[in-house]
Short mmCIF file of C-alpha atoms in Angstrom, two decimals:
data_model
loop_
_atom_site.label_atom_id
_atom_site.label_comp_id
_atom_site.label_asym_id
_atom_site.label_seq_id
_atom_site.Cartn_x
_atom_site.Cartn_y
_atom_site.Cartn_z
CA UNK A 717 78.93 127.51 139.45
CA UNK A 718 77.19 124.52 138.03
CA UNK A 719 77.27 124.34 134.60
CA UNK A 720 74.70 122.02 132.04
CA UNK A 721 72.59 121.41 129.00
CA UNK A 722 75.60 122.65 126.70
CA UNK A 723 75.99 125.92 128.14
CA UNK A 724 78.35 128.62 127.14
CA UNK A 725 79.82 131.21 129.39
CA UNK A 726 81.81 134.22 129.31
CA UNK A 727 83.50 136.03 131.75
CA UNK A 728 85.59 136.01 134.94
CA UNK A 729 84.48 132.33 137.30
CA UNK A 730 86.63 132.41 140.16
CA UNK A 731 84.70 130.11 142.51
CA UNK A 732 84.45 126.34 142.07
CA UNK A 733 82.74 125.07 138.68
CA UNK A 734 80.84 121.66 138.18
CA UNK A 735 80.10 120.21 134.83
CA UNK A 736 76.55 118.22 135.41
CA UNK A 737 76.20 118.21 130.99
CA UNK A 738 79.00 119.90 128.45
CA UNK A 739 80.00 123.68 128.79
CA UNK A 740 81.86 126.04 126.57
CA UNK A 741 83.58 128.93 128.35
CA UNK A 742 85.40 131.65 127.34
CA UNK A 743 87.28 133.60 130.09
CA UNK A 744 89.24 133.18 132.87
CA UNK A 745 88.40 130.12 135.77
CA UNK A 746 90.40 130.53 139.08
CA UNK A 747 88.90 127.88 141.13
CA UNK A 748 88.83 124.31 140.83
CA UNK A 749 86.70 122.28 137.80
CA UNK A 750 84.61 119.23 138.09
CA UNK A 751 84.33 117.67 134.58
CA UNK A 752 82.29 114.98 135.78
CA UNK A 753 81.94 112.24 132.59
CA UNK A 754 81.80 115.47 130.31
CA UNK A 755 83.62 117.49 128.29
CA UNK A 756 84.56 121.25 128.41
CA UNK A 757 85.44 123.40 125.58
CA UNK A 758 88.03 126.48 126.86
CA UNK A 759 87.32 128.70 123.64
CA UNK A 760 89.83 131.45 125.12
CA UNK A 761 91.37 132.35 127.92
CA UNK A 762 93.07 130.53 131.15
CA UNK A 763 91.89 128.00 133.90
CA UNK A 764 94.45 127.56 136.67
CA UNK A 765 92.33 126.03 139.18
CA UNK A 766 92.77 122.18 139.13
CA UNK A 767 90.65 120.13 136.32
CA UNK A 768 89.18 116.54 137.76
CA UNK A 769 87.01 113.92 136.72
CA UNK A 770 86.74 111.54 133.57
CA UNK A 771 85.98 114.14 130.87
CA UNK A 772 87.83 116.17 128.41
CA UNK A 773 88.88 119.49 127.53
CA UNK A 774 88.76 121.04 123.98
CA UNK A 775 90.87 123.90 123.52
CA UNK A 776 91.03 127.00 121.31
CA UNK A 777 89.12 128.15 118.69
CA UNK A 778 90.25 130.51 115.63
CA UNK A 779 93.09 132.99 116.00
CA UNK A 780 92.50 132.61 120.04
CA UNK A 781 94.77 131.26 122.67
CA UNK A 782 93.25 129.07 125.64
CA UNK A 783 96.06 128.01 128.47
CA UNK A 784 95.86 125.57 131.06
CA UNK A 785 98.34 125.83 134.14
CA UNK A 786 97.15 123.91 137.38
CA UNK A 787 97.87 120.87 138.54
CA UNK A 788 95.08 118.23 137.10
CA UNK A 789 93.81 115.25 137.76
CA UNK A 790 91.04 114.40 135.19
CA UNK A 791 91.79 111.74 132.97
CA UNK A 792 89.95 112.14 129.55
CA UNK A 793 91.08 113.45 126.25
CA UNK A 794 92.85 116.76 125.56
CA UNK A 795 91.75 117.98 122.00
CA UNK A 796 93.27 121.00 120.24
CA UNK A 797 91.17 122.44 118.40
CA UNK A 798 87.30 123.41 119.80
CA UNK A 799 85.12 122.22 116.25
CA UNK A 800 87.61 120.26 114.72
CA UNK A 801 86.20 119.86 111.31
CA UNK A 802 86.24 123.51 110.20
CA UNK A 803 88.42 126.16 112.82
CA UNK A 804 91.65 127.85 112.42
CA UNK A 805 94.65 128.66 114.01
CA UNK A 806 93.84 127.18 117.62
CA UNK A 807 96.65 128.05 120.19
CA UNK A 808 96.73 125.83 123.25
CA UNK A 809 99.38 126.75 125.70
CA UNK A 810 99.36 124.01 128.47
CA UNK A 811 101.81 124.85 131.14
CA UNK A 812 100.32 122.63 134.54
CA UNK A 813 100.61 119.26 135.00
CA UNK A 814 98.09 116.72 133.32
CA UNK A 815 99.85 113.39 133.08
CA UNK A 816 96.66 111.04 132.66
CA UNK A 817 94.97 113.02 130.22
CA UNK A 818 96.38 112.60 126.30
CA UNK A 819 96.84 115.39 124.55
CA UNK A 820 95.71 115.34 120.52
CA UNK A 821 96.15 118.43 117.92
CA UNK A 822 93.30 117.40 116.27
CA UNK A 823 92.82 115.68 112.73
CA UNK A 824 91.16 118.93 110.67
CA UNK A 825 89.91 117.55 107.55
CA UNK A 826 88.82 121.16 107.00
CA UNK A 827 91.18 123.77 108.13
CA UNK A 828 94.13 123.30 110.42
CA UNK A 829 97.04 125.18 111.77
CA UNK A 830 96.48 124.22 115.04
CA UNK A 831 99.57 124.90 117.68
CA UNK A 832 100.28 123.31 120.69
CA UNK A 833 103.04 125.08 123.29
CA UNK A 834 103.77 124.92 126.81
CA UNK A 835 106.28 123.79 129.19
CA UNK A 836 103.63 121.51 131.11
CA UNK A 837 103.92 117.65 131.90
CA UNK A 838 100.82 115.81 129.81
CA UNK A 839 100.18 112.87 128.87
CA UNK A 840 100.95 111.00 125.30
CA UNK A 841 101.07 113.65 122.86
CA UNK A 842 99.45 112.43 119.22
CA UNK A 843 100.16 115.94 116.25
CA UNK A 844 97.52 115.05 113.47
CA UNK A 845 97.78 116.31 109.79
CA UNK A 846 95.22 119.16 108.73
CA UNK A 847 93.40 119.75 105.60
CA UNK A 848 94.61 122.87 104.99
CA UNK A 849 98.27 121.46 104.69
CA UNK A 850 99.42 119.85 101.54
CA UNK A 851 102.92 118.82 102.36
CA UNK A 852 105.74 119.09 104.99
CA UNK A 853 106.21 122.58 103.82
CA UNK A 854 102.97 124.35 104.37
CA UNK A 855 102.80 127.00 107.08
CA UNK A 856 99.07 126.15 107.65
CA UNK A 857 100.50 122.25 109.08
CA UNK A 858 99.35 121.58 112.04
CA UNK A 859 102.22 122.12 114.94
CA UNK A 860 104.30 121.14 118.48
CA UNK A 861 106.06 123.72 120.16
CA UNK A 862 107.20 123.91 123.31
CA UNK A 863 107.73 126.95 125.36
CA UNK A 864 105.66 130.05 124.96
CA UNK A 865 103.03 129.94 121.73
CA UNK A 866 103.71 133.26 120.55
CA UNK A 867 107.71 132.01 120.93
CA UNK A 868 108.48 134.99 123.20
CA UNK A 869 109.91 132.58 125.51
CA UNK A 870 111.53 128.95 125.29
CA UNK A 871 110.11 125.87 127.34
CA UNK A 872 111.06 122.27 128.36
CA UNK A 873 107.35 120.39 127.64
CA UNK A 874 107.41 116.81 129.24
CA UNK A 875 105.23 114.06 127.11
CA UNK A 876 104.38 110.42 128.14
CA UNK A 877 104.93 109.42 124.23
CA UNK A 878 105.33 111.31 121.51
CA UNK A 879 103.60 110.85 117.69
CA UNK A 880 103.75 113.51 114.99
CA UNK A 881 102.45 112.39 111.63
CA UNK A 882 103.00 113.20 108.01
CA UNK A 883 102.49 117.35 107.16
CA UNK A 884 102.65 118.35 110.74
CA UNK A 885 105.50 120.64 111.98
CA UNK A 886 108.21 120.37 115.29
CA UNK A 887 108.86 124.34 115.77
CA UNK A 888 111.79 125.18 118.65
CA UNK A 889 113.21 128.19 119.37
CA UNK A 890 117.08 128.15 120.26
CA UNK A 891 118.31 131.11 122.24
CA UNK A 892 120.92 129.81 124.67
CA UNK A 893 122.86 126.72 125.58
CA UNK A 894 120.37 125.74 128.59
CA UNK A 895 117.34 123.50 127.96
CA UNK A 896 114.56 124.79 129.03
CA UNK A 897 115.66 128.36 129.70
CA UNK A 898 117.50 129.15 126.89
CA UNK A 899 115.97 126.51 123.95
CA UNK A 900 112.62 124.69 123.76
CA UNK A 901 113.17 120.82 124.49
CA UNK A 902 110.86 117.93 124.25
CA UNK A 903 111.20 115.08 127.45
CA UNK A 904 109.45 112.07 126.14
CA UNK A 905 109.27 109.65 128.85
CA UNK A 906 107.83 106.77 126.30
CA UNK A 907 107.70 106.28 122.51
CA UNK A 908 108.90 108.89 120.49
CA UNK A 909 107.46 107.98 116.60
CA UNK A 910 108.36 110.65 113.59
CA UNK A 911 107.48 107.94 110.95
CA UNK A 912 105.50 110.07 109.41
CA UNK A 913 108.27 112.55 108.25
CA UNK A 914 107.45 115.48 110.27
CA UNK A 915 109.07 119.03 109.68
CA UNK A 916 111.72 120.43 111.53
CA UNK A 917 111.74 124.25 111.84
CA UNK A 918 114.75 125.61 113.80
CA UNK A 919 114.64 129.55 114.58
CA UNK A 920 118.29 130.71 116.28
CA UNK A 921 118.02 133.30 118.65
CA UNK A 922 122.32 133.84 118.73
CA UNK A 923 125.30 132.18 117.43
CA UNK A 924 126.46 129.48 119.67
CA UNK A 925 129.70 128.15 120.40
CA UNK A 926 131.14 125.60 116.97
CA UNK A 927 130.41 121.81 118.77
CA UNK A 928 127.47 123.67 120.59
CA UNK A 929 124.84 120.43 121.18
CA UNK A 930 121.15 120.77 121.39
CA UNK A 931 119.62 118.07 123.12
CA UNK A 932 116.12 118.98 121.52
CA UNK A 933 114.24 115.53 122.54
CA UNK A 934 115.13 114.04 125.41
CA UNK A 935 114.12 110.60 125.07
CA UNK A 936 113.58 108.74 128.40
CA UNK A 937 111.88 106.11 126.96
CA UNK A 938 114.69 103.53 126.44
CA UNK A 939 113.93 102.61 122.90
CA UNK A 940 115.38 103.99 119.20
CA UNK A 941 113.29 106.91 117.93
CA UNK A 942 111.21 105.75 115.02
CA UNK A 943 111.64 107.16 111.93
CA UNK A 944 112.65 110.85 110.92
CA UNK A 945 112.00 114.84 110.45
CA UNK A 946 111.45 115.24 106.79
CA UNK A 947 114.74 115.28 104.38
CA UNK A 948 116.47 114.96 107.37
CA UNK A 949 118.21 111.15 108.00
CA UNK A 950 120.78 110.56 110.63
CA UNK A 951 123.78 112.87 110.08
CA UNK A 952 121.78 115.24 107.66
CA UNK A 953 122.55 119.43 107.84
CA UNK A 954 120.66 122.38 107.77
CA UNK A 955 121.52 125.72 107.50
CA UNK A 956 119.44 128.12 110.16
CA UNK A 957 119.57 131.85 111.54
CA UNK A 958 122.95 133.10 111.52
CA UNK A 959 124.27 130.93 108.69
CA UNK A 960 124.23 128.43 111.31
CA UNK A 961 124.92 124.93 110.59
CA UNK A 962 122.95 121.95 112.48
CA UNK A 963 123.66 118.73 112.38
CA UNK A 964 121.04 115.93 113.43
CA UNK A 965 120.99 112.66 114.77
CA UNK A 966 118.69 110.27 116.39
CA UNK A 967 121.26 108.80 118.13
CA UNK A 968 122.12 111.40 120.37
CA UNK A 969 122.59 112.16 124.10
CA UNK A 970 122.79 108.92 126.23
CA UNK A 971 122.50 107.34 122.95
CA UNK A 972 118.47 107.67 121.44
CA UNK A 973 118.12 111.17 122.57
CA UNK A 974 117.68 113.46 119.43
CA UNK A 975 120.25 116.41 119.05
CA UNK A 976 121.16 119.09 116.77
CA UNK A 977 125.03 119.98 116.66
CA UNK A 978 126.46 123.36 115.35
CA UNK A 979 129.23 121.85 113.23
CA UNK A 980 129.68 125.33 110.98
CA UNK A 981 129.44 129.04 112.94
CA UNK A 982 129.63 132.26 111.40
CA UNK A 983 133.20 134.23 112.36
CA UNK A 984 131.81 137.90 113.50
CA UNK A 985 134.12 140.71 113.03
CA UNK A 986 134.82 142.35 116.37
CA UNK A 987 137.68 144.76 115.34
CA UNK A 988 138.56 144.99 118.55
CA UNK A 989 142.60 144.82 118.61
CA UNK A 990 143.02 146.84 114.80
CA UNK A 991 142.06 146.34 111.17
CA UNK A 992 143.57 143.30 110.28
CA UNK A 993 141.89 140.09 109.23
CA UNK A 994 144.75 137.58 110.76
CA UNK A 995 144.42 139.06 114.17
CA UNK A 996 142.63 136.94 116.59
CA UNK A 997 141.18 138.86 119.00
CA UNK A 998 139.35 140.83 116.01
CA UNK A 999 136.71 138.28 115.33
CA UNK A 1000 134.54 136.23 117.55
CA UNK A 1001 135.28 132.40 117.00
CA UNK A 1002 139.00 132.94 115.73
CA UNK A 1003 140.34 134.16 112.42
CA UNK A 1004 138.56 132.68 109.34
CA UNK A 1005 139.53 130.01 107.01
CA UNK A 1006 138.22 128.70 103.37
CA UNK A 1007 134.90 127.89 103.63
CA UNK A 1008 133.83 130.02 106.58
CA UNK A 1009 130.53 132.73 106.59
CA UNK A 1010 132.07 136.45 107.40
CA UNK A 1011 129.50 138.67 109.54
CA UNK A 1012 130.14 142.28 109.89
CA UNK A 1013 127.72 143.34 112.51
CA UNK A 1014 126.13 146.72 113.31
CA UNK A 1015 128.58 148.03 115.89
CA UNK A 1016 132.56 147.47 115.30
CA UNK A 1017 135.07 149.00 117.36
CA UNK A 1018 137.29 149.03 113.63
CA UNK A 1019 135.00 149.28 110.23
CA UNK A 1020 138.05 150.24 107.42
CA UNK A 1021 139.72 146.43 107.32
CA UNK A 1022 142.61 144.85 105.43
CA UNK A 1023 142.65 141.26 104.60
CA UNK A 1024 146.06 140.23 104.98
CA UNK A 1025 145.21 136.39 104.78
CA UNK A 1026 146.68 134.13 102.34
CA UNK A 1027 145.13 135.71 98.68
CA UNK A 1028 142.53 134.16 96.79
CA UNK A 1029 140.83 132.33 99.96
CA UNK A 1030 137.94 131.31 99.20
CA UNK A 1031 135.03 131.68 102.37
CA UNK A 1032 131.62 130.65 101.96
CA UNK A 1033 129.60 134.23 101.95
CA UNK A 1034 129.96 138.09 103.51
CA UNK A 1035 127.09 139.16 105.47
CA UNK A 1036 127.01 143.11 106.42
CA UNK A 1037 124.51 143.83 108.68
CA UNK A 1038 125.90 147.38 109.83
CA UNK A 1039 127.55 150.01 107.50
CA UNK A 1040 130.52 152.21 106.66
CA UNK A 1041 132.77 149.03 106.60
CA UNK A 1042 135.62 149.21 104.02
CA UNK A 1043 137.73 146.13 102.69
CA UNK A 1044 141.40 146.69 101.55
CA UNK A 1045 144.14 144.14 100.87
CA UNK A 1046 144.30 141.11 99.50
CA UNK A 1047 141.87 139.14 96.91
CA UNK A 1048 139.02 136.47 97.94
CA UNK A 1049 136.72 134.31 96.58
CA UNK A 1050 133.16 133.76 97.49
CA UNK A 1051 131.08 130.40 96.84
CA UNK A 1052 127.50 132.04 98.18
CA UNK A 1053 127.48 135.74 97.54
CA UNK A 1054 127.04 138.12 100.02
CA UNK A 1055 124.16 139.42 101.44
CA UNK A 1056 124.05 143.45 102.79
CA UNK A 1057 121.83 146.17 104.38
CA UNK A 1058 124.09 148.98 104.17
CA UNK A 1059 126.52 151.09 102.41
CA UNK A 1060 129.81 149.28 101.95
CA UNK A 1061 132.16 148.88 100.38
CA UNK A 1062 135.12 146.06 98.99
CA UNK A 1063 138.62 147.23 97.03
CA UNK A 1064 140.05 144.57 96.60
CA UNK A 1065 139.94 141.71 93.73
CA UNK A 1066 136.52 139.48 94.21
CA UNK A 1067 135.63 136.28 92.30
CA UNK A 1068 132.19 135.63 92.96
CA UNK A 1069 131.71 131.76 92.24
CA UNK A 1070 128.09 131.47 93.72
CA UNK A 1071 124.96 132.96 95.02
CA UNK A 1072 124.12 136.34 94.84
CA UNK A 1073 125.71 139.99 95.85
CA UNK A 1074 122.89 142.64 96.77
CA UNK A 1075 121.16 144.44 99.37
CA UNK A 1076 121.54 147.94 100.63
CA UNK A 1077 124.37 150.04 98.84
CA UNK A 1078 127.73 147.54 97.55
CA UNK A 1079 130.51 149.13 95.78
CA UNK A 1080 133.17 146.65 94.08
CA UNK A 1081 136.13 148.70 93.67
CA UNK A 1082 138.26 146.45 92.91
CA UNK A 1083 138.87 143.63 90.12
CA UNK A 1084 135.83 140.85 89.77
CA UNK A 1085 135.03 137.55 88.48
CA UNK A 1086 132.05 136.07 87.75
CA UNK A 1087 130.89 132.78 87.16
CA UNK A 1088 128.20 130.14 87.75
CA UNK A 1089 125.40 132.21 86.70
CA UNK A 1090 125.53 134.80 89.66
CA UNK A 1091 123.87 138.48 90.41
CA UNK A 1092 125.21 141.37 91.74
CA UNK A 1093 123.72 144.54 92.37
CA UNK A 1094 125.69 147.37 93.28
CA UNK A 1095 128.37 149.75 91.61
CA UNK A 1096 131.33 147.73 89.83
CA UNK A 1097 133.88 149.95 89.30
CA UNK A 1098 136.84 147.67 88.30
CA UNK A 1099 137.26 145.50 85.65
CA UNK A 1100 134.73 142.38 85.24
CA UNK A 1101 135.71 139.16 83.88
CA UNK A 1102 133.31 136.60 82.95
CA UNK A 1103 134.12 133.13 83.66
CA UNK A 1104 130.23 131.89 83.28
CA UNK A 1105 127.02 133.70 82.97
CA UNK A 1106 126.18 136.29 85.38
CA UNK A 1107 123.58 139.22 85.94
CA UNK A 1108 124.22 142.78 86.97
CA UNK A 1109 121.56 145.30 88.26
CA UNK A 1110 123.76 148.80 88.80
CA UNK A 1111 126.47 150.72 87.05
CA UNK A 1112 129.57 149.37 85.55
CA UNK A 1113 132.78 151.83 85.02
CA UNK A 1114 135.10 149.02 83.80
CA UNK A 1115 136.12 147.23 81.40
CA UNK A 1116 134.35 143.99 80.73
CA UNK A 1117 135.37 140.39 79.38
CA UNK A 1118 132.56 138.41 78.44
CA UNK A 1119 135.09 135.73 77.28
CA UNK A 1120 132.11 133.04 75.45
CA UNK A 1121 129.47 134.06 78.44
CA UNK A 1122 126.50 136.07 78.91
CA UNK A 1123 126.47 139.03 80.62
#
């Protein structure tokens, strides 16, 4: 096929296809593509036969997904976005090989929430702001994210430099301890720059192992990463799927490698040796301490539990996300609430310091206390003491001691 004049095509080309003047195509392209000096616009769909010449390649155009996956040679621009004054929601998925050509999610002064995936090798990669996106936490931001674009599967992209301005988002997928295979990971093998403040949004597929590193930009490039995601300076936390932890630093790795360390992990009730809460082999990552997140997962081999730990120890939040669970024994504190989707149910003394206590069906059979202006909804059946203001949605049969709050 020989292609000019600005044509556009759709449909299935799986001979050989020469650009004598710009094309647009939306399909699928099997053989190999002669850009010539011009450019080609991929509006949707796939080429996997090799790309040469000096031209460029637009991809995407609103709410559709063009992929490149051969092995090409051409050496002009690689633009995200097909118009990029006014489209929407381009998804380019490059997963060949296209080291000479640079790779820009284009400025959108109009609309924007352009993504870029992949787990290809390309050249410099440049992640421009959009109009549409008005600070580091708008979901229309223009984005990177390695692996596949609908984030069914993570990806190791390799870059030749990295950029990512101000309002544009890093988006990786964590699943497993392996880079690549089981977490998206960026190889920069030049300058990696995040002075712009670019956001960091981490999506945990498990709960790994407490001191579990993510090595999520690999920086080959020899120097210091410039600058940082947004609120997040060297040692700075956040708190993911799973109650998760992270910790980040740009410091990383073989020393300016940028990693993510789970320093806090949930303890999951197993209840796989008995009831008790000091037994070992009942929770996954070792009987819990002050401080620590309690999950209570769907399946339990042991759902009617006695805390026999040291009383009034305070953990950091309960979250149920199975039913029929029961807690007996001794009294706890709580700093963040709990969070539930089923029918449980606690007898024992609670002081609830923090957060909120709702979801599904709770039932608080035994004594609580509440302070710093938390909610609970559920059935409290014991006495209530008030130690600061609080909010109830439910029923109450016990007494209540406002002391100087409101209730």
């Amino acid at each position: 096929r020989t292609l000019a004049g600005s044509v556009s095509v759709r449909g299935a080309l799986n001979g050989a296809v020469t650009l004598t003047g710009n094309a647009k195509i939306s399909g699928t392209v099997t053989g190999p593509v002669d850009l010539g000096a011009n450019t080609l616009s991929l509006a949707s769909g796939l080429i996997s036969g090799a790309i040469s010449g000096t031209g460029g390649v637009q991809l995407g155009t609103d709410y559709a997904l063009a992929r490149l996956t051969g092995v090409n040679s051409y050496t002009g621009p690689t633009i995200v976005a097909l118009s990029p004054s006014y489209t929407y929601n381009n998804r380019a998925q490059i997963d060949g090989i296209q080291t000479g050509s640079a790779v820009t999610v284009a400025l959108n002064p109009g609309w924007g929430n352009h993504r870029l995936s992949g787990s290809g090798s390309l050249g410099a990669v440049v992640v421009e702001p959009s109009g549409s996106c008005s600070s580091a936490t708008d979901v229309n931001c223009n984005q990177l994210s390695p692996g596949q674009s609908d984030g069914s599967a993570t990806g190791q992209m390799t870059t030749a430099g990295l950029q990512m301005k101000s309002n544009t988002r890093l988006i990786l997928q964590l699943n497993g301890a392996i880079p690549g295979s089981g977490y998206d990971q960026l190889v920069v093998n030049g300058a990696v720059d995040f002075a712009g403040g670019p956001r960091l949004d981490v999506f945990l597929g498990y709960v790994p192992a407490l001191g579990q590193v993510f090595r999520i930009v690999d920086n080959g490039g020899g120097a210091a990463v410039v600058g940082s995601f947004a609120g997040l300076a060297e040692g700075a936390t956040l708190t993911s799927s799973y109650s998760v932890v992270l910790q980040v630093s740009y410091a990383g790795g073989d020393g300016n490698d940028v990693t993510l360390t789970a320093t806090s992990v949930p303890k999951i009730w197993t209840g796989a040796v008995n009831g008790l809460w000091s037994e070992p082999g009942n929770w996954t990552g070792g009987v819990p301490g002050a401080g620590d997140v309690l999950q209570f997962p769907v399946s339990a081999s042991s759902k009617s539990m006695t805390n026999d730990l040291f009383a009034g120890t305070v953990f950091n939040r309960i979250e149920w996300y199975g039913t029929g669970y029961t807690i007996i024994g001794n009294a706890f504190g709580l700093t963040n609430g709990i969070s539930n989707s089923g029918t449980n149910t606690i007898s024992v003394a609670v002081a609830l310091s923090g957060g909120t206590a709702s979801g599904g069906s709770l039932t608080f059979s035994g004594a609580m206390t509440l302070s710093g202006n938390v909610s609970v909804t559920g059935a409290l059946d014991g006495a209530v003491t008030l130690t600061g203001n609080a909010k109830i949605s439910g029923t109450g049969t016990g007494p209540v001691d406002l002391g100087a709050n409101t209730l």
